[in-house]
mmCIF file of C-alpha atoms and ligand atoms in Angstrom:
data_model
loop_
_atom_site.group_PDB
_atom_site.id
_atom_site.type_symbol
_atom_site.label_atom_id
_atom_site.label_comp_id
_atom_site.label_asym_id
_atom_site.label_seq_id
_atom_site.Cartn_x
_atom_site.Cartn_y
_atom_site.Cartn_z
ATOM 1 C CA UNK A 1256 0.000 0.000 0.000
ATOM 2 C CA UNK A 1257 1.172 3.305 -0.734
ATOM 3 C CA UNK A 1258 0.582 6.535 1.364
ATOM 4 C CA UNK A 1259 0.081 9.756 0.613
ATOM 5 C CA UNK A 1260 4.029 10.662 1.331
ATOM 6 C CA UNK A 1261 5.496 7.844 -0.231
ATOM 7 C CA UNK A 1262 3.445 7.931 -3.500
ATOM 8 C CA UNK A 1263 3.937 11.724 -3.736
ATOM 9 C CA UNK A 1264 7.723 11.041 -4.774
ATOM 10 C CA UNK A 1265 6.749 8.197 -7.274
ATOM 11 C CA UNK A 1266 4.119 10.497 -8.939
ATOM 12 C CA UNK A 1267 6.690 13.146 -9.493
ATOM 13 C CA UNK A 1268 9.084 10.949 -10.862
ATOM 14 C CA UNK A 1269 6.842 9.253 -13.683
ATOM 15 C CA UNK A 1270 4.819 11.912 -14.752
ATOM 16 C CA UNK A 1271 3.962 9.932 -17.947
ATOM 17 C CA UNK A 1272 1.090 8.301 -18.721
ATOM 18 C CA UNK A 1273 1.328 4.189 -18.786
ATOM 19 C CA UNK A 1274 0.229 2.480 -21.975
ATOM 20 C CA UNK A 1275 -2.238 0.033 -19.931
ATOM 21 C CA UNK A 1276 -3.787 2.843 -17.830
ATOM 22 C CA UNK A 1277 -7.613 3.155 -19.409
ATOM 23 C CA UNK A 1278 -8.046 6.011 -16.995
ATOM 24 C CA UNK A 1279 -5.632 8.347 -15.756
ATOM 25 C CA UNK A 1280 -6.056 10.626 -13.642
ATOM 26 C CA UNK A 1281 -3.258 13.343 -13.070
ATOM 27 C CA UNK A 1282 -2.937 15.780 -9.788
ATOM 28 C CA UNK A 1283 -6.858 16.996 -10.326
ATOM 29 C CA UNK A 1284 -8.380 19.986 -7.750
ATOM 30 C CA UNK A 1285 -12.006 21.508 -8.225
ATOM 31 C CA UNK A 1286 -12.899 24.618 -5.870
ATOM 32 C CA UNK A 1287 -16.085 25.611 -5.370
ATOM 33 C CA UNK A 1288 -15.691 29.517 -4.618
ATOM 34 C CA UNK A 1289 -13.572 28.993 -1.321
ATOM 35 C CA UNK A 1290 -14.498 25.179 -1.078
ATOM 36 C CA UNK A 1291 -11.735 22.469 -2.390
ATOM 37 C CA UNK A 1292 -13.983 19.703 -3.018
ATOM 38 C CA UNK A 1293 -11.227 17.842 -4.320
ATOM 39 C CA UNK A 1294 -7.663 18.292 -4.006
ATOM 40 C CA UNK A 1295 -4.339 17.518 -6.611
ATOM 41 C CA UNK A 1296 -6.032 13.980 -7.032
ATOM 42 C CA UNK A 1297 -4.626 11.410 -8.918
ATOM 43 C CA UNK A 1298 -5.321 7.746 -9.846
ATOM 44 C CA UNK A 1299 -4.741 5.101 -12.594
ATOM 45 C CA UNK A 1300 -7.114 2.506 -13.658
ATOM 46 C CA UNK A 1301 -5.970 0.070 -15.681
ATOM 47 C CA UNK A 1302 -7.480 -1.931 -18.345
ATOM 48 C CA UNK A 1303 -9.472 -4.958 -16.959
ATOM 49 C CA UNK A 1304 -9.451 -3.721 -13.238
ATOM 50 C CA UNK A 1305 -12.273 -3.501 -10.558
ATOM 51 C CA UNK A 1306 -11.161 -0.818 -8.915
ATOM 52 C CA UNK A 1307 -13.248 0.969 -5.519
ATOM 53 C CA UNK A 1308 -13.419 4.475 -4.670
ATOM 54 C CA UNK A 1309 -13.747 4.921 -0.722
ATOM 55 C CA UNK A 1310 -13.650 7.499 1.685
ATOM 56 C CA UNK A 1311 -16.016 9.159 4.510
ATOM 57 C CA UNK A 1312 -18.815 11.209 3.555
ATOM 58 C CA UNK A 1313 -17.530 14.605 2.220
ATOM 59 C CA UNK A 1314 -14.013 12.960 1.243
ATOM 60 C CA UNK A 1315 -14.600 13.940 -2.408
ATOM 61 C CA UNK A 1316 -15.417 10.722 -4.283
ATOM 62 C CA UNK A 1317 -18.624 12.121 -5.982
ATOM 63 C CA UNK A 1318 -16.891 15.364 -7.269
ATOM 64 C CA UNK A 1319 -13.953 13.066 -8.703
ATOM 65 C CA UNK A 1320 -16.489 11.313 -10.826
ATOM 66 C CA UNK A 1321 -18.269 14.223 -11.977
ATOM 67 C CA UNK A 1322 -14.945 15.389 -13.130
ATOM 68 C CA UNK A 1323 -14.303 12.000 -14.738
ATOM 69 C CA UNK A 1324 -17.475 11.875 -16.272
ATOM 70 C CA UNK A 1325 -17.182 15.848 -17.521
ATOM 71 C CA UNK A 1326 -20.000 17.127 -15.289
ATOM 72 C CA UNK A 1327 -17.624 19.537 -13.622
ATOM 73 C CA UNK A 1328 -14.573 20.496 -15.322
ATOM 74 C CA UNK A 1329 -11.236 20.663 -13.074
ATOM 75 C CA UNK A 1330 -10.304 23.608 -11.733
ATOM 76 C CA UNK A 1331 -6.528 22.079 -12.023
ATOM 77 C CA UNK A 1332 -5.444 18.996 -13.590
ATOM 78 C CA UNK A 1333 -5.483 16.763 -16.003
ATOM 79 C CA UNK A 1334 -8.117 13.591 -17.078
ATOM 80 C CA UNK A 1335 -7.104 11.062 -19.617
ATOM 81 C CA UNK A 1336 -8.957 8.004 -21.273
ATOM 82 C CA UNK A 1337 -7.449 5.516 -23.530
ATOM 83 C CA UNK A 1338 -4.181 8.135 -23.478
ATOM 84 C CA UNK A 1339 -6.508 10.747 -24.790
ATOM 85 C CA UNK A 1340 -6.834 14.380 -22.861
ATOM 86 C CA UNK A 1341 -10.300 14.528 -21.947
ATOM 87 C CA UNK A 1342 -10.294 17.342 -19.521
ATOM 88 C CA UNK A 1343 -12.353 19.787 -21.320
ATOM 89 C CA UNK A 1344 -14.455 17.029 -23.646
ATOM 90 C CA UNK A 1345 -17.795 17.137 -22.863
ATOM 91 C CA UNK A 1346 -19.799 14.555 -21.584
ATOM 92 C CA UNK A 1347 -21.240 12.990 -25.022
ATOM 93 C CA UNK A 1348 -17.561 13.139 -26.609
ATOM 94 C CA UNK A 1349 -16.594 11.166 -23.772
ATOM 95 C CA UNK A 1350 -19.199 8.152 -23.353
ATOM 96 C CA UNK A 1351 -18.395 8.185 -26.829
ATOM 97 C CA UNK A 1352 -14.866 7.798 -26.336
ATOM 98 C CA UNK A 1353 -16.262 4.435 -24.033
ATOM 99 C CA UNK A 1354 -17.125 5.428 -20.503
ATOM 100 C CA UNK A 1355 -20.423 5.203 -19.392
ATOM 101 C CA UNK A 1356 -21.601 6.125 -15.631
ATOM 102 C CA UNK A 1357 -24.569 4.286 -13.737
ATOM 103 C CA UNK A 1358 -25.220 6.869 -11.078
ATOM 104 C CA UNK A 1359 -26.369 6.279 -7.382
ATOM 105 C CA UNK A 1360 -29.962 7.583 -8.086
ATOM 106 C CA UNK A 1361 -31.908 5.365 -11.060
ATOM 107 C CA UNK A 1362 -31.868 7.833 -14.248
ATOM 108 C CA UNK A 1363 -34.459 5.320 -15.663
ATOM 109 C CA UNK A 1364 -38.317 6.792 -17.168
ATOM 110 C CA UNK A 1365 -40.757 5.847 -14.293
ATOM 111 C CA UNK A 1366 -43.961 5.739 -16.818
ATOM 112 C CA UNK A 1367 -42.336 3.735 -19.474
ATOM 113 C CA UNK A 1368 -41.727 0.001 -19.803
ATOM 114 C CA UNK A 1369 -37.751 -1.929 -18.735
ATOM 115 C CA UNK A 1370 -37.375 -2.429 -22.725
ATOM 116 C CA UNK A 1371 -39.044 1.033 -23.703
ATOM 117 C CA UNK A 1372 -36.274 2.350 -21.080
ATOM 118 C CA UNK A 1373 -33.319 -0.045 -22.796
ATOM 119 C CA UNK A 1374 -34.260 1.337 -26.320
ATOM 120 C CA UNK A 1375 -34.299 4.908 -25.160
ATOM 121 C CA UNK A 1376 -30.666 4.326 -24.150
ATOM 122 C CA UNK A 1377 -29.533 1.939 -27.476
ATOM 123 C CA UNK A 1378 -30.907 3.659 -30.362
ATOM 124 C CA UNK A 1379 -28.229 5.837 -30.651
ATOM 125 C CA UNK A 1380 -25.817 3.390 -30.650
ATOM 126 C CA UNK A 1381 -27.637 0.415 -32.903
ATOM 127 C CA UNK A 1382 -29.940 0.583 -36.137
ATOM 128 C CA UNK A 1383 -34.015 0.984 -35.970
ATOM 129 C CA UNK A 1384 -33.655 -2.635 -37.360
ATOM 130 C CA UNK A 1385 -31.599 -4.350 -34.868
ATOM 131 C CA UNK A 1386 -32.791 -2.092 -31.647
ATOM 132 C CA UNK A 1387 -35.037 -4.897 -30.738
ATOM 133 C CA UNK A 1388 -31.948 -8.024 -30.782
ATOM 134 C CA UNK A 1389 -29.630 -5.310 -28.482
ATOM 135 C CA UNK A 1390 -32.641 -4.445 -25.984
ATOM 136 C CA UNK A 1391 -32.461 -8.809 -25.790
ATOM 137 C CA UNK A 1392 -29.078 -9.010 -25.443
ATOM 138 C CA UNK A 1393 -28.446 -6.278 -23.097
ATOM 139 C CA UNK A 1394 -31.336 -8.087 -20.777
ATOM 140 C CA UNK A 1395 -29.073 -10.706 -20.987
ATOM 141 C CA UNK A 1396 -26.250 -9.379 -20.217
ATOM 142 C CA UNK A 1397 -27.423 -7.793 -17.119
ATOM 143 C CA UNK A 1398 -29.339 -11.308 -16.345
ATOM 144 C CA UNK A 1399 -32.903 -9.609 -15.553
ATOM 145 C CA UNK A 1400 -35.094 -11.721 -18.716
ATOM 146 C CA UNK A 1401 -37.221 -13.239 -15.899
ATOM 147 C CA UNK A 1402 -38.591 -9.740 -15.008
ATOM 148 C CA UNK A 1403 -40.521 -9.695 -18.378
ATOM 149 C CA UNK A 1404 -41.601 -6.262 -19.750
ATOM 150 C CA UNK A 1405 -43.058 -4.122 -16.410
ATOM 151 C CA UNK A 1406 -43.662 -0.791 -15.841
ATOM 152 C CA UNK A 1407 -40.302 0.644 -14.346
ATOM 153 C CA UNK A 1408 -42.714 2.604 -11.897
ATOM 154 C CA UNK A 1409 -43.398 -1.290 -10.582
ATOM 155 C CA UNK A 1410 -39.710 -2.389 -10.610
ATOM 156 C CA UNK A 1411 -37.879 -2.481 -7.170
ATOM 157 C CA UNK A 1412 -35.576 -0.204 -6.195
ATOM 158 C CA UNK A 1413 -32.602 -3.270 -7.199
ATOM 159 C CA UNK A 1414 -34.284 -4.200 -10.189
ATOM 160 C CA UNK A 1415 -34.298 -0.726 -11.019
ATOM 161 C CA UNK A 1416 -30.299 0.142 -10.524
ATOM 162 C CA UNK A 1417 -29.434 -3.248 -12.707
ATOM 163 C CA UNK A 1418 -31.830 -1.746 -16.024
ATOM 164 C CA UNK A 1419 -29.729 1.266 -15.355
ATOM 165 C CA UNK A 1420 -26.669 -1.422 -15.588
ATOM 166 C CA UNK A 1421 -27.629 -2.397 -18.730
ATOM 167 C CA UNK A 1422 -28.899 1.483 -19.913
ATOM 168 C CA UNK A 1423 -24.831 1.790 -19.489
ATOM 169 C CA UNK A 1424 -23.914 -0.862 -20.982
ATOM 170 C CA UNK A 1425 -25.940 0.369 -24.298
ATOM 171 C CA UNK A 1426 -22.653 2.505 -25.034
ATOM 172 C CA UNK A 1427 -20.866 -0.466 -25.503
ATOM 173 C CA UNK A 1428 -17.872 1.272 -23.155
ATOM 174 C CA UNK A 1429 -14.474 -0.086 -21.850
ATOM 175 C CA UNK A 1430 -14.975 1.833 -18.504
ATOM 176 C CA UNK A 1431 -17.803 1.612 -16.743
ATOM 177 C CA UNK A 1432 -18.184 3.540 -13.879
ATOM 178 C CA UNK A 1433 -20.982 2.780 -10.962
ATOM 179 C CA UNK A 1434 -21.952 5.277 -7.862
ATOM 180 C CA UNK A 1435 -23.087 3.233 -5.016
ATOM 181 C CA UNK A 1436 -24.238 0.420 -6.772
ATOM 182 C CA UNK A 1437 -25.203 -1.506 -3.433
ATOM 183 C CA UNK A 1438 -26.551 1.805 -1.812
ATOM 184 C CA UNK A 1439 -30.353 1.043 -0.494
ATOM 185 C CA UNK A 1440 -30.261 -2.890 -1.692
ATOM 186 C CA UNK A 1441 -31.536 -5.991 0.566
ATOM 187 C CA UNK A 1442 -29.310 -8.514 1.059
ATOM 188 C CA UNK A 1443 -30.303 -10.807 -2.087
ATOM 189 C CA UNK A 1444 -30.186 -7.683 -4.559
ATOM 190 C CA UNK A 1445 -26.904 -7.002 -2.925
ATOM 191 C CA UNK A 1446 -25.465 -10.444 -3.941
ATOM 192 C CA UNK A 1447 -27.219 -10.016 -7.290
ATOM 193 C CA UNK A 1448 -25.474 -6.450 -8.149
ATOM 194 C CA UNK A 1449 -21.872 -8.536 -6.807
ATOM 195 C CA UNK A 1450 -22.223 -11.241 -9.259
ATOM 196 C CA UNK A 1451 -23.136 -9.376 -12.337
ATOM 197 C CA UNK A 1452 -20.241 -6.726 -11.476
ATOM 198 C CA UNK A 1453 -17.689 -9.395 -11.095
ATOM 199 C CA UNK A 1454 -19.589 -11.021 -14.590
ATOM 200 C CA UNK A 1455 -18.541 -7.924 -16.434
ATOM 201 C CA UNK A 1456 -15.028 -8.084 -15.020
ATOM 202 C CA UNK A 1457 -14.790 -11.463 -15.912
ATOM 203 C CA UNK A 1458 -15.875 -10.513 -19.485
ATOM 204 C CA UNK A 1459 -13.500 -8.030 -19.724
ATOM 205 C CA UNK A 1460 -14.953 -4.807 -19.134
ATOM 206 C CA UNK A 1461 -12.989 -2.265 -16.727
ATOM 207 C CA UNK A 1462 -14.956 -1.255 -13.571
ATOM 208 C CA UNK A 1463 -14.736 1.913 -11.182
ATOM 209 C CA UNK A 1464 -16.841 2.167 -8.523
ATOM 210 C CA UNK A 1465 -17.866 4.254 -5.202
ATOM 211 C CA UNK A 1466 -19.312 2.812 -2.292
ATOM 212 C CA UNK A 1467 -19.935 2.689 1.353
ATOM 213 C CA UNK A 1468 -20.905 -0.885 2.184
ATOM 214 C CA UNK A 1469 -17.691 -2.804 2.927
ATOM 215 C CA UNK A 1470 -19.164 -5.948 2.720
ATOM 216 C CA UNK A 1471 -19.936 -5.068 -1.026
ATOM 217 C CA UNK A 1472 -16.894 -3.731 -1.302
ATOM 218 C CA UNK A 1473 -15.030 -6.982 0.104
ATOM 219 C CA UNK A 1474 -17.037 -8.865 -2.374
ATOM 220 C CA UNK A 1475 -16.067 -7.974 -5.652
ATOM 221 C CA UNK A 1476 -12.936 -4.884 -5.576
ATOM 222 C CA UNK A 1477 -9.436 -6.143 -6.286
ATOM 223 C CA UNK A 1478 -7.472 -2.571 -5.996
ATOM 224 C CA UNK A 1479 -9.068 -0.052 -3.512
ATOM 225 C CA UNK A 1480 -8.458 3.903 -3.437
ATOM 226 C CA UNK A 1481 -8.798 6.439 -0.169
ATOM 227 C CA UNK A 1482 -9.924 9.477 -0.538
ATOM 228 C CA UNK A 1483 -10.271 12.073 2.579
ATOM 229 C CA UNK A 1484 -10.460 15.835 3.097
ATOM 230 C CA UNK A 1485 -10.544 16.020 -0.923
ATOM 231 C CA UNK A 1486 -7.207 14.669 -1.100
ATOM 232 C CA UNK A 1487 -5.602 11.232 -1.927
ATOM 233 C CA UNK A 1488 -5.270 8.925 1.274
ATOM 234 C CA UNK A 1489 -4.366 5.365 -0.136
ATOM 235 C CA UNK A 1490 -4.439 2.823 -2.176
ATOM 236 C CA UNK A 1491 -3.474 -0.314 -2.568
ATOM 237 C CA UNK A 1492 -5.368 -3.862 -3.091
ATOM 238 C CA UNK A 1493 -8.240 -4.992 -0.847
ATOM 239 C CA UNK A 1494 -6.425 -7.059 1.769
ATOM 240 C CA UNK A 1495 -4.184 -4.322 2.068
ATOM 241 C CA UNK A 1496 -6.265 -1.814 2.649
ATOM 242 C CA UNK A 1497 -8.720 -3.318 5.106
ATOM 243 C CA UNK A 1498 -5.557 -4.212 7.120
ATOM 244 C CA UNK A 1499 -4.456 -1.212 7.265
ATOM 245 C CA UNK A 1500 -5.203 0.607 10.470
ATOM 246 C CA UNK A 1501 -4.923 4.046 10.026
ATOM 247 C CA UNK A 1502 -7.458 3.681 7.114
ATOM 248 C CA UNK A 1503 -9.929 1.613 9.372
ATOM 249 C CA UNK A 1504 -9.667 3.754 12.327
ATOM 250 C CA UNK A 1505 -9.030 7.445 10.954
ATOM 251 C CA UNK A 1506 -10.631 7.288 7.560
ATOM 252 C CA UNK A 1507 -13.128 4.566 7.338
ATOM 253 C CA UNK A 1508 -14.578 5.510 10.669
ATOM 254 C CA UNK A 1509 -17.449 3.039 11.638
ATOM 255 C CA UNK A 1510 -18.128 1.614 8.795
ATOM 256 C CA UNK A 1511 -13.914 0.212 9.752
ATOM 257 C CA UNK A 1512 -16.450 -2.055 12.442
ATOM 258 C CA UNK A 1513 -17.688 -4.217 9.086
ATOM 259 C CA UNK A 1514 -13.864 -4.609 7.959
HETATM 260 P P1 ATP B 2887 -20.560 11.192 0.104
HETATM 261 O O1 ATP B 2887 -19.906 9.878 0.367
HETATM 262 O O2 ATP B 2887 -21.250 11.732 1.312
HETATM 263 O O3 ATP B 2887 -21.415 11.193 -1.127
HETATM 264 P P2 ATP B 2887 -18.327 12.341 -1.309
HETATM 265 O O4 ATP B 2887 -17.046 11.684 -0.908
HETATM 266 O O5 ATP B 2887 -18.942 11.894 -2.586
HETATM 267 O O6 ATP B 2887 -19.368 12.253 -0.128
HETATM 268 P P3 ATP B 2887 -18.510 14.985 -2.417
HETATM 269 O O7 ATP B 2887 -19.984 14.896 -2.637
HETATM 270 O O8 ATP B 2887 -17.649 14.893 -3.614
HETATM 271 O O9 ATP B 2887 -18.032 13.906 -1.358
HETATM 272 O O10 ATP B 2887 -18.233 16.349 -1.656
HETATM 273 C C1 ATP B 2887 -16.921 16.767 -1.286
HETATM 274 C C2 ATP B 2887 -17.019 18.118 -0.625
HETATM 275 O O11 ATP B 2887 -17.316 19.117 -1.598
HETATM 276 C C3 ATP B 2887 -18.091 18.235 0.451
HETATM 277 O O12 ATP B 2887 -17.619 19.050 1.479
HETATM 278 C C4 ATP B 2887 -19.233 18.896 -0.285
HETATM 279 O O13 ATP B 2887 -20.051 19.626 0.584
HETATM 280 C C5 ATP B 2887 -18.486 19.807 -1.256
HETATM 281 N N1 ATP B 2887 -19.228 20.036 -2.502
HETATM 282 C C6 ATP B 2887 -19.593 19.104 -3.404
HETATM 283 N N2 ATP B 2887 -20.258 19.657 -4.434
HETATM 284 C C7 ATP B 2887 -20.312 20.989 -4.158
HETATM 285 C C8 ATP B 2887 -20.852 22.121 -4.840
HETATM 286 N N3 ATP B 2887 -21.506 21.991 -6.010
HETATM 287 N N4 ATP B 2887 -20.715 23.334 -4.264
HETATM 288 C C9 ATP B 2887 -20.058 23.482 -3.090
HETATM 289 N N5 ATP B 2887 -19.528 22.453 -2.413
HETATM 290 C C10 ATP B 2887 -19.639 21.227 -2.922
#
């Protein structure tokens, strides 16, 4: 595991960008008038990881992915994807580019149907005359067929975060990033969301994701990052970081009790 001290030196020494890094994110700071929301950031994912996003409430982790997903520009810093400088690309350019973001709160139509809802979020990416086959396969893919065709207004709140899953996946991206994708979920829909994460891991896609619940987290990351007070904290893979006592005690606070 790294902290903040001894990675500091290693960042300034390799300022380049590495050829398997799908994501890189270089020395980032967004102020809000006199606020720093976020603080000379950085973080690499690389292709094919699962890689978590913690830190306390306030630490910063929802302003880093606005900035990754172009909702709020940096007030410092660079973002890159796939080598490319994305900093200033807007949002579109960017899922286009292949990220796509399932946020914490459903972005799903409430009054239309799970495949009306799919469609919505594939026809720009597939032809009038094959929308129907993707809607099918990105069902599939997300392992909800056995729901049939409801009104999302009838879904669960689960059942309602994995059509978003798939609503993201319509992009077809190599980085999918997921806000709290365990965040209000029982148990079962937890274990659900775990397996189809790790499922499009396993498949090959590259997954970033914030969340609170350590038991979720303990599930499926491999590499974990620490954000506090806006600013880098650690990182280093799971076991190392849930060892890791200063992050338990001083940044993880009680949720350190689940560790
Ligand atoms: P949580 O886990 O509670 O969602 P977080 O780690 O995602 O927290 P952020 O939401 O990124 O943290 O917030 C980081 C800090 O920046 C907080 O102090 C927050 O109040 C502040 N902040 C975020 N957005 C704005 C904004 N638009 N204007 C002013 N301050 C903001």
């Amino acid at each position: 595991m790294y902290l903040e001290k001894e990675i500091t030196k290693s960042r300034a020494a390799t300022p380049s960008r590495s050829s398997d890094n799908l994501l890189s994110i270089k020395k980032i700071t967004k102020n809000f008038g006199a606020i720093s929301a976020v603080s000379d950031f950085s973080m690499d994912i690389k292709k094919g990881e699962i890689h978590c996003l913690i830190g306390p409430n306030g630490a910063g982790k929802t302003t880093v992915f606005k900035m990754i997903t172009g909702v709020y520009p940096p007030t410092y810093g660079k973002i890159y994807l796939k080598g490319k400088d994305i900093t200033t690309m807007n949002t579109s350019k960017r899922m286009k580019l292949g990220m796509s973001i399932k946020m914490q709160v459903p972005g799903v139509y409430s009054e239309l149907t799970l495949r009306e809802n799919i469609r919505i979020a594939a026809q720009n990416f597939v032809k009038e005359k094959d929308i129907e086959k993707e809607i099918d396969r990105l069902i599939d893919v997300v392992g909800i067929r056995n729901l049939g065709n409801p009104l999302v207004k009838n879904m669960s709140h689960g059942q309602q975060q994995w059509l978003e899953i798939a609503m993201a996946l319509a992009a077809k991206p190599d980085l999918l990033l997921l806000d709290e994708p365990a965040a209000g979920l029982g148990p079962d829909e937890t274990e659900f969301t775990a397996k189809l994460v790790l499922d499009l891991n396993a498949k090959g896609m590259t997954i970033l994701f914030i969340e609170h619940d350590m038991n979720f987290v303990k599930r499926i990351a491999k590499d974990v990052t620490v954000m506090h007070n806006g600013k880098f904290f650690a990182e280093g893979s799971l076991d190392e970081i849930l060892s890791n006592k200063e992050v338990a005690e001083i940044y993880l606070g009680k949720e350190a009790q689940a560790c």
